[in-house]
Amino acid sequence: MSDVLVSPSLLSADFANIQRDVEMLNESKADFIHIDIMDGVFVPNISFGFSVTKAVLKYAKKPMDFHLMIINPDHYLEACVDSGAEIISVHFETCNHLHRTVSRIRELGAKAGVTINPHTPVTVLDSILPHIDLVLVMSVNPGYGGQKFIGTTYEKISQLRNMADRLNPDLIIEVDGGVNLETGAKLVSAGANMLVAGNFVFTSPDPPATIESLKNL
Ligand code: DX5
Ligand code: ZN
């Protein structure tokens, strides 16, 4: 059994029953709760904002893993921390001064993550890798839950794990989009050690058991 971290995405929860779904995650083997913030500009969809995440914080007993799919993420880093963010991941594609942004995230006391879209090669991360805690590799185009996994991600994970062995051996490699038991197993053997799962968890008949099966990959 590996020690893969599992971060179910609240994007696939029942928004009319968020408290119930957060309490389900509290009782499950999930390591984090993945919070997808979308602005309708960087991605073609809007999810929820900080009034919702602050309400979630009242019930969440798991640490929160924020994925910012927004332009100008620097404006919202403190709001993430105020909403309980333990990890904040910003998109490489949205940051002109990425080193400044990840330094600020760490100053605020959170772990700093950089996210890359499916079209972005892992090689662009070479210089930033020693300065961050996590890379979030998108295995779908961000914006929606329930999309089909992009198969070229496996090779990106192997390449990134090789880079991390050289530049940052403690790096967490998280993958987001289309994760299920089959894709998850291949991702873990390629070198990923944190899996996001939205649709697969929340549409399953027994979400806590599904989370446990991902933990056991
Ligand atoms: C997609 C989000 C994901 C999403 C994953 O833009 O970043 O976190 O919730 O959903 P699934 O696991 O359903 O592909
Ligand atoms: Zn996400």
PDB file of C-alpha atoms and ligand atoms in Angstrom:
ATOM      1  CA  MET A   1       0.000   0.000   0.000  1.00  0.00           C
ATOM      2  CA  SER A   2       1.341   3.453  -0.904  1.00  0.00           C
ATOM      3  CA  ASP A   3       0.814   6.510   1.259  1.00  0.00           C
ATOM      4  CA  VAL A   4      -1.120   8.419  -1.352  1.00  0.00           C
ATOM      5  CA  LEU A   5      -2.948  11.523  -0.153  1.00  0.00           C
ATOM      6  CA  VAL A   6      -6.573  11.832  -1.258  1.00  0.00           C
ATOM      7  CA  SER A   7      -8.292  15.195  -1.708  1.00  0.00           C
ATOM      8  CA  PRO A   8     -11.967  14.853  -2.709  1.00  0.00           C
ATOM      9  CA  SER A   9     -13.200  17.884  -4.640  1.00  0.00           C
ATOM     10  CA  LEU A  10     -16.152  19.726  -3.153  1.00  0.00           C
ATOM     11  CA  LEU A  11     -17.077  20.848  -6.679  1.00  0.00           C
ATOM     12  CA  SER A  12     -18.992  17.593  -7.097  1.00  0.00           C
ATOM     13  CA  ALA A  13     -20.802  17.857  -3.748  1.00  0.00           C
ATOM     14  CA  ASP A  14     -24.512  18.624  -3.480  1.00  0.00           C
ATOM     15  CA  PHE A  15     -24.415  22.406  -3.032  1.00  0.00           C
ATOM     16  CA  ALA A  16     -27.814  22.376  -1.363  1.00  0.00           C
ATOM     17  CA  ASN A  17     -26.368  20.019   1.253  1.00  0.00           C
ATOM     18  CA  ILE A  18     -22.767  21.140   1.620  1.00  0.00           C
ATOM     19  CA  GLN A  19     -22.745  20.720   5.393  1.00  0.00           C
ATOM     20  CA  ARG A  20     -23.859  17.096   5.038  1.00  0.00           C
ATOM     21  CA  ASP A  21     -21.199  16.377   2.419  1.00  0.00           C
ATOM     22  CA  VAL A  22     -18.432  18.082   4.428  1.00  0.00           C
ATOM     23  CA  GLU A  23     -19.413  15.999   7.459  1.00  0.00           C
ATOM     24  CA  MET A  24     -19.232  12.863   5.301  1.00  0.00           C
ATOM     25  CA  LEU A  25     -15.675  13.862   4.295  1.00  0.00           C
ATOM     26  CA  ASN A  26     -14.809  14.557   7.955  1.00  0.00           C
ATOM     27  CA  GLU A  27     -15.728  10.975   8.819  1.00  0.00           C
ATOM     28  CA  SER A  28     -13.931   9.504   5.791  1.00  0.00           C
ATOM     29  CA  LYS A  29     -10.255   8.685   5.217  1.00  0.00           C
ATOM     30  CA  ALA A  30      -9.791  11.807   3.058  1.00  0.00           C
ATOM     31  CA  ASP A  31      -6.589  13.717   3.824  1.00  0.00           C
ATOM     32  CA  PHE A  32      -7.760  17.078   2.470  1.00  0.00           C
ATOM     33  CA  ILE A  33     -10.824  18.772   1.022  1.00  0.00           C
ATOM     34  CA  HIS A  34     -10.093  20.165  -2.460  1.00  0.00           C
ATOM     35  CA  ILE A  35     -11.630  23.605  -2.999  1.00  0.00           C
ATOM     36  CA  ASP A  36     -11.980  24.742  -6.635  1.00  0.00           C
ATOM     37  CA  ILE A  37     -12.231  28.514  -7.031  1.00  0.00           C
ATOM     38  CA  MET A  38     -13.166  29.611 -10.583  1.00  0.00           C
ATOM     39  CA  ASP A  39     -13.634  33.131 -11.924  1.00  0.00           C
ATOM     40  CA  GLY A  40     -15.334  32.683 -15.301  1.00  0.00           C
ATOM     41  CA  VAL A  41     -12.307  34.429 -16.902  1.00  0.00           C
ATOM     42  CA  PHE A  42      -9.344  32.084 -16.629  1.00  0.00           C
ATOM     43  CA  VAL A  43     -11.757  29.158 -16.944  1.00  0.00           C
ATOM     44  CA  PRO A  44     -15.179  29.119 -18.631  1.00  0.00           C
ATOM     45  CA  ASN A  45     -17.117  28.522 -15.421  1.00  0.00           C
ATOM     46  CA  ILE A  46     -17.757  30.084 -12.000  1.00  0.00           C
ATOM     47  CA  SER A  47     -17.827  27.866  -8.905  1.00  0.00           C
ATOM     48  CA  PHE A  48     -18.142  29.595  -5.529  1.00  0.00           C
ATOM     49  CA  GLY A  49     -16.417  32.327  -3.576  1.00  0.00           C
ATOM     50  CA  PHE A  50     -15.099  32.995  -0.100  1.00  0.00           C
ATOM     51  CA  SER A  51     -18.450  33.460   1.625  1.00  0.00           C
ATOM     52  CA  VAL A  52     -19.105  29.821   0.760  1.00  0.00           C
ATOM     53  CA  THR A  53     -15.624  28.617   1.761  1.00  0.00           C
ATOM     54  CA  LYS A  54     -15.898  30.421   5.110  1.00  0.00           C
ATOM     55  CA  ALA A  55     -19.183  28.639   5.726  1.00  0.00           C
ATOM     56  CA  VAL A  56     -17.499  25.315   4.850  1.00  0.00           C
ATOM     57  CA  LEU A  57     -14.726  26.101   7.339  1.00  0.00           C
ATOM     58  CA  LYS A  58     -17.285  26.117  10.172  1.00  0.00           C
ATOM     59  CA  TYR A  59     -17.835  22.378   9.642  1.00  0.00           C
ATOM     60  CA  ALA A  60     -14.643  21.090   7.987  1.00  0.00           C
ATOM     61  CA  LYS A  61     -12.339  19.033  10.180  1.00  0.00           C
ATOM     62  CA  LYS A  62      -9.957  18.196   7.326  1.00  0.00           C
ATOM     63  CA  PRO A  63      -7.329  20.616   6.044  1.00  0.00           C
ATOM     64  CA  MET A  64      -8.269  22.448   2.882  1.00  0.00           C
ATOM     65  CA  ASP A  65      -6.433  22.340  -0.424  1.00  0.00           C
ATOM     66  CA  PHE A  66      -7.287  25.439  -2.515  1.00  0.00           C
ATOM     67  CA  HIS A  67      -6.992  25.333  -6.315  1.00  0.00           C
ATOM     68  CA  LEU A  68      -7.236  28.878  -7.695  1.00  0.00           C
ATOM     69  CA  MET A  69      -8.451  28.952 -11.307  1.00  0.00           C
ATOM     70  CA  ILE A  70      -8.499  32.732 -11.350  1.00  0.00           C
ATOM     71  CA  ILE A  71      -6.533  35.606 -12.834  1.00  0.00           C
ATOM     72  CA  ASN A  72      -4.743  37.833 -10.304  1.00  0.00           C
ATOM     73  CA  PRO A  73      -4.588  35.128  -7.615  1.00  0.00           C
ATOM     74  CA  ASP A  74      -2.353  37.401  -5.487  1.00  0.00           C
ATOM     75  CA  HIS A  75      -5.446  39.426  -4.562  1.00  0.00           C
ATOM     76  CA  TYR A  76      -7.087  36.436  -2.883  1.00  0.00           C
ATOM     77  CA  LEU A  77      -4.299  34.624  -1.013  1.00  0.00           C
ATOM     78  CA  GLU A  78      -5.245  36.060   2.375  1.00  0.00           C
ATOM     79  CA  ALA A  79      -8.894  35.227   1.793  1.00  0.00           C
ATOM     80  CA  CYS A  80      -7.832  31.605   1.186  1.00  0.00           C
ATOM     81  CA  VAL A  81      -5.890  31.483   4.452  1.00  0.00           C
ATOM     82  CA  ASP A  82      -8.860  33.062   6.276  1.00  0.00           C
ATOM     83  CA  SER A  83     -10.953  30.218   4.838  1.00  0.00           C
ATOM     84  CA  GLY A  84      -8.625  27.589   6.287  1.00  0.00           C
ATOM     85  CA  ALA A  85      -6.312  26.919   3.329  1.00  0.00           C
ATOM     86  CA  GLU A  86      -3.384  24.692   4.236  1.00  0.00           C
ATOM     87  CA  ILE A  87      -2.338  24.381   0.580  1.00  0.00           C
ATOM     88  CA  ILE A  88      -2.829  27.107  -2.028  1.00  0.00           C
ATOM     89  CA  SER A  89      -2.124  26.252  -5.667  1.00  0.00           C
ATOM     90  CA  VAL A  90      -1.986  28.979  -8.297  1.00  0.00           C
ATOM     91  CA  HIS A  91      -1.853  28.342 -12.038  1.00  0.00           C
ATOM     92  CA  PHE A  92       1.509  28.816 -13.754  1.00  0.00           C
ATOM     93  CA  GLU A  93      -0.476  30.313 -16.664  1.00  0.00           C
ATOM     94  CA  THR A  94      -1.877  33.155 -14.490  1.00  0.00           C
ATOM     95  CA  CYS A  95       1.262  34.397 -12.731  1.00  0.00           C
ATOM     96  CA  ASN A  96       3.743  36.883 -14.167  1.00  0.00           C
ATOM     97  CA  HIS A  97       5.784  36.885 -10.964  1.00  0.00           C
ATOM     98  CA  LEU A  98       5.395  33.327  -9.823  1.00  0.00           C
ATOM     99  CA  HIS A  99       8.284  33.369  -7.356  1.00  0.00           C
ATOM    100  CA  ARG A 100       6.757  36.386  -5.606  1.00  0.00           C
ATOM    101  CA  THR A 101       3.358  34.706  -5.443  1.00  0.00           C
ATOM    102  CA  VAL A 102       4.609  31.405  -4.010  1.00  0.00           C
ATOM    103  CA  SER A 103       6.823  33.270  -1.518  1.00  0.00           C
ATOM    104  CA  ARG A 104       3.757  35.186  -0.335  1.00  0.00           C
ATOM    105  CA  ILE A 105       1.781  31.967   0.082  1.00  0.00           C
ATOM    106  CA  ARG A 106       4.529  30.582   2.320  1.00  0.00           C
ATOM    107  CA  GLU A 107       4.757  33.862   4.280  1.00  0.00           C
ATOM    108  CA  LEU A 108       1.050  33.483   4.987  1.00  0.00           C
ATOM    109  CA  GLY A 109       1.762  30.068   6.505  1.00  0.00           C
ATOM    110  CA  ALA A 110       0.346  27.845   3.763  1.00  0.00           C
ATOM    111  CA  LYS A 111       2.043  25.292   1.524  1.00  0.00           C
ATOM    112  CA  ALA A 112       2.692  26.712  -1.941  1.00  0.00           C
ATOM    113  CA  GLY A 113       1.544  24.836  -5.031  1.00  0.00           C
ATOM    114  CA  VAL A 114       1.875  25.559  -8.746  1.00  0.00           C
ATOM    115  CA  THR A 115      -0.705  24.142 -11.145  1.00  0.00           C
ATOM    116  CA  ILE A 116      -0.080  23.402 -14.814  1.00  0.00           C
ATOM    117  CA  ASN A 117      -2.700  22.998 -17.527  1.00  0.00           C
ATOM    118  CA  PRO A 118      -2.609  19.953 -19.817  1.00  0.00           C
ATOM    119  CA  HIS A 119      -0.821  21.935 -22.559  1.00  0.00           C
ATOM    120  CA  THR A 120       1.919  23.250 -20.254  1.00  0.00           C
ATOM    121  CA  PRO A 121       5.112  21.160 -20.166  1.00  0.00           C
ATOM    122  CA  VAL A 122       6.635  20.241 -16.796  1.00  0.00           C
ATOM    123  CA  THR A 123       9.984  21.688 -17.930  1.00  0.00           C
ATOM    124  CA  VAL A 124       8.730  25.243 -17.285  1.00  0.00           C
ATOM    125  CA  LEU A 125       8.823  24.393 -13.562  1.00  0.00           C
ATOM    126  CA  ASP A 126      12.582  23.831 -13.417  1.00  0.00           C
ATOM    127  CA  SER A 127      13.483  27.143 -11.729  1.00  0.00           C
ATOM    128  CA  ILE A 128      10.526  27.320  -9.371  1.00  0.00           C
ATOM    129  CA  LEU A 129      10.643  23.712  -8.139  1.00  0.00           C
ATOM    130  CA  PRO A 130      13.059  24.314  -5.217  1.00  0.00           C
ATOM    131  CA  HIS A 131      10.761  27.095  -3.923  1.00  0.00           C
ATOM    132  CA  ILE A 132       7.465  25.222  -3.731  1.00  0.00           C
ATOM    133  CA  ASP A 133       5.851  22.363  -1.819  1.00  0.00           C
ATOM    134  CA  LEU A 134       3.568  20.915  -4.457  1.00  0.00           C
ATOM    135  CA  VAL A 135       2.809  20.739  -8.168  1.00  0.00           C
ATOM    136  CA  LEU A 136      -0.798  20.205  -9.214  1.00  0.00           C
ATOM    137  CA  VAL A 137      -0.883  18.607 -12.653  1.00  0.00           C
ATOM    138  CA  MET A 138      -4.186  19.057 -14.496  1.00  0.00           C
ATOM    139  CA  SER A 139      -5.269  15.914 -16.310  1.00  0.00           C
ATOM    140  CA  VAL A 140      -8.322  17.686 -17.788  1.00  0.00           C
ATOM    141  CA  ASN A 141      -8.801  21.253 -18.975  1.00  0.00           C
ATOM    142  CA  PRO A 142      -9.878  23.041 -15.788  1.00  0.00           C
ATOM    143  CA  GLY A 143     -13.402  24.358 -15.408  1.00  0.00           C
ATOM    144  CA  TYR A 144     -15.683  21.400 -14.860  1.00  0.00           C
ATOM    145  CA  GLY A 145     -15.898  18.164 -12.924  1.00  0.00           C
ATOM    146  CA  GLY A 146     -16.610  14.859 -14.611  1.00  0.00           C
ATOM    147  CA  GLN A 147     -14.380  15.250 -17.689  1.00  0.00           C
ATOM    148  CA  LYS A 148     -12.357  12.571 -19.460  1.00  0.00           C
ATOM    149  CA  PHE A 149      -8.807  11.969 -18.266  1.00  0.00           C
ATOM    150  CA  ILE A 150      -6.070  13.029 -20.731  1.00  0.00           C
ATOM    151  CA  GLY A 151      -3.738  10.035 -21.158  1.00  0.00           C
ATOM    152  CA  THR A 152      -0.532  11.987 -21.846  1.00  0.00           C
ATOM    153  CA  THR A 153      -0.556  13.009 -18.163  1.00  0.00           C
ATOM    154  CA  TYR A 154       1.216   9.776 -17.098  1.00  0.00           C
ATOM    155  CA  GLU A 155       4.356  10.730 -18.995  1.00  0.00           C
ATOM    156  CA  LYS A 156       4.280  14.228 -17.483  1.00  0.00           C
ATOM    157  CA  ILE A 157       4.128  12.741 -13.992  1.00  0.00           C
ATOM    158  CA  SER A 158       7.161  10.489 -14.645  1.00  0.00           C
ATOM    159  CA  GLN A 159       9.122  13.454 -16.019  1.00  0.00           C
ATOM    160  CA  LEU A 160       8.139  15.624 -13.067  1.00  0.00           C
ATOM    161  CA  ARG A 161       9.097  12.921 -10.549  1.00  0.00           C
ATOM    162  CA  ASN A 162      12.544  12.731 -12.175  1.00  0.00           C
ATOM    163  CA  MET A 163      12.900  16.514 -11.947  1.00  0.00           C
ATOM    164  CA  ALA A 164      11.777  16.449  -8.308  1.00  0.00           C
ATOM    165  CA  ASP A 165      14.335  13.737  -7.425  1.00  0.00           C
ATOM    166  CA  ARG A 166      16.991  16.203  -8.565  1.00  0.00           C
ATOM    167  CA  LEU A 167      15.551  19.542  -7.424  1.00  0.00           C
ATOM    168  CA  ASN A 168      13.069  18.937  -4.588  1.00  0.00           C
ATOM    169  CA  PRO A 169      12.767  15.354  -3.292  1.00  0.00           C
ATOM    170  CA  ASP A 170       9.944  16.261  -0.869  1.00  0.00           C
ATOM    171  CA  LEU A 171       7.740  17.662  -3.632  1.00  0.00           C
ATOM    172  CA  ILE A 172       4.117  16.564  -3.507  1.00  0.00           C
ATOM    173  CA  ILE A 173       2.798  15.701  -6.976  1.00  0.00           C
ATOM    174  CA  GLU A 174      -0.979  16.101  -7.060  1.00  0.00           C
ATOM    175  CA  VAL A 175      -3.173  15.219 -10.047  1.00  0.00           C
ATOM    176  CA  ASP A 176      -6.612  16.656 -10.758  1.00  0.00           C
ATOM    177  CA  GLY A 177      -9.239  15.579 -13.277  1.00  0.00           C
ATOM    178  CA  GLY A 178     -10.770  12.274 -14.287  1.00  0.00           C
ATOM    179  CA  VAL A 179      -9.184  10.353 -11.422  1.00  0.00           C
ATOM    180  CA  ASN A 180     -10.675   6.931 -10.666  1.00  0.00           C
ATOM    181  CA  LEU A 181      -9.192   3.625  -9.488  1.00  0.00           C
ATOM    182  CA  GLU A 182      -7.771   2.794 -12.902  1.00  0.00           C
ATOM    183  CA  THR A 183      -6.205   6.191 -13.734  1.00  0.00           C
ATOM    184  CA  GLY A 184      -5.258   6.682 -10.065  1.00  0.00           C
ATOM    185  CA  ALA A 185      -3.265   3.431  -9.924  1.00  0.00           C
ATOM    186  CA  LYS A 186      -1.276   4.369 -13.036  1.00  0.00           C
ATOM    187  CA  LEU A 187      -0.673   7.888 -11.728  1.00  0.00           C
ATOM    188  CA  VAL A 188       0.678   6.576  -8.434  1.00  0.00           C
ATOM    189  CA  SER A 189       3.024   4.173 -10.207  1.00  0.00           C
ATOM    190  CA  ALA A 190       4.228   7.075 -12.403  1.00  0.00           C
ATOM    191  CA  GLY A 191       5.128   9.073  -9.274  1.00  0.00           C
ATOM    192  CA  ALA A 192       2.042  10.992  -8.127  1.00  0.00           C
ATOM    193  CA  ASN A 193       1.393  11.004  -4.380  1.00  0.00           C
ATOM    194  CA  MET A 194      -1.788  13.074  -4.094  1.00  0.00           C
ATOM    195  CA  LEU A 195      -5.028  12.508  -5.997  1.00  0.00           C
ATOM    196  CA  VAL A 196      -8.027  14.805  -6.384  1.00  0.00           C
ATOM    197  CA  ALA A 197     -11.324  13.088  -7.125  1.00  0.00           C
ATOM    198  CA  GLY A 198     -14.670  14.801  -7.546  1.00  0.00           C
ATOM    199  CA  ASN A 199     -17.127  12.966  -9.719  1.00  0.00           C
ATOM    200  CA  PHE A 200     -15.715   9.529  -8.936  1.00  0.00           C
ATOM    201  CA  VAL A 201     -16.248  10.021  -5.192  1.00  0.00           C
ATOM    202  CA  PHE A 202     -19.546  11.892  -5.130  1.00  0.00           C
ATOM    203  CA  THR A 203     -21.392   9.833  -7.755  1.00  0.00           C
ATOM    204  CA  SER A 204     -20.330   6.541  -6.210  1.00  0.00           C
ATOM    205  CA  PRO A 205     -22.873   4.610  -4.122  1.00  0.00           C
ATOM    206  CA  ASP A 206     -20.589   4.688  -1.069  1.00  0.00           C
ATOM    207  CA  PRO A 207     -18.322   7.786  -1.112  1.00  0.00           C
ATOM    208  CA  PRO A 208     -16.356   6.935   2.086  1.00  0.00           C
ATOM    209  CA  ALA A 209     -15.551   3.454   0.708  1.00  0.00           C
ATOM    210  CA  THR A 210     -14.514   5.000  -2.612  1.00  0.00           C
ATOM    211  CA  ILE A 211     -12.179   7.392  -0.793  1.00  0.00           C
ATOM    212  CA  GLU A 212     -10.717   4.457   1.117  1.00  0.00           C
ATOM    213  CA  SER A 213     -10.135   2.521  -2.099  1.00  0.00           C
ATOM    214  CA  LEU A 214      -8.189   5.492  -3.526  1.00  0.00           C
ATOM    215  CA  LYS A 215      -6.159   5.643  -0.304  1.00  0.00           C
ATOM    216  CA  ASN A 216      -5.278   1.981  -0.757  1.00  0.00           C
ATOM    217  CA  LEU A 217      -3.842   2.375  -4.273  1.00  0.00           C
TER     218      LEU A 217
HETATM  219  C1  DX5 B   1     -11.673  20.846 -12.594  1.00  0.00           C
HETATM  220  C2  DX5 B   1     -11.382  20.917 -11.125  1.00  0.00           C
HETATM  221  C3  DX5 B   1     -11.339  19.606 -10.492  1.00  0.00           C
HETATM  222  C4  DX5 B   1     -12.601  18.830 -10.546  1.00  0.00           C
HETATM  223  C5  DX5 B   1     -12.188  17.403 -10.745  1.00  0.00           C
HETATM  224  O1  DX5 B   1     -11.523  22.077 -13.142  1.00  0.00           O
HETATM  225  O2  DX5 B   1     -10.143  21.545 -10.886  1.00  0.00           O
HETATM  226  O3  DX5 B   1     -10.843  19.676  -9.150  1.00  0.00           O
HETATM  227  O4  DX5 B   1     -13.407  18.936  -9.413  1.00  0.00           O
HETATM  228  O5  DX5 B   1     -13.313  16.703 -10.990  1.00  0.00           O
HETATM  229  P1  DX5 B   1     -13.360  15.175 -11.465  1.00  0.00           P
HETATM  230  O6  DX5 B   1     -12.632  14.381 -10.434  1.00  0.00           O
HETATM  231  O7  DX5 B   1     -14.818  14.960 -11.487  1.00  0.00           O
HETATM  232  O8  DX5 B   1     -12.722  15.116 -12.820  1.00  0.00           O
HETATM  233 ZN    ZN B   2      -9.221  21.312  -8.819  1.00  0.00          ZN
END
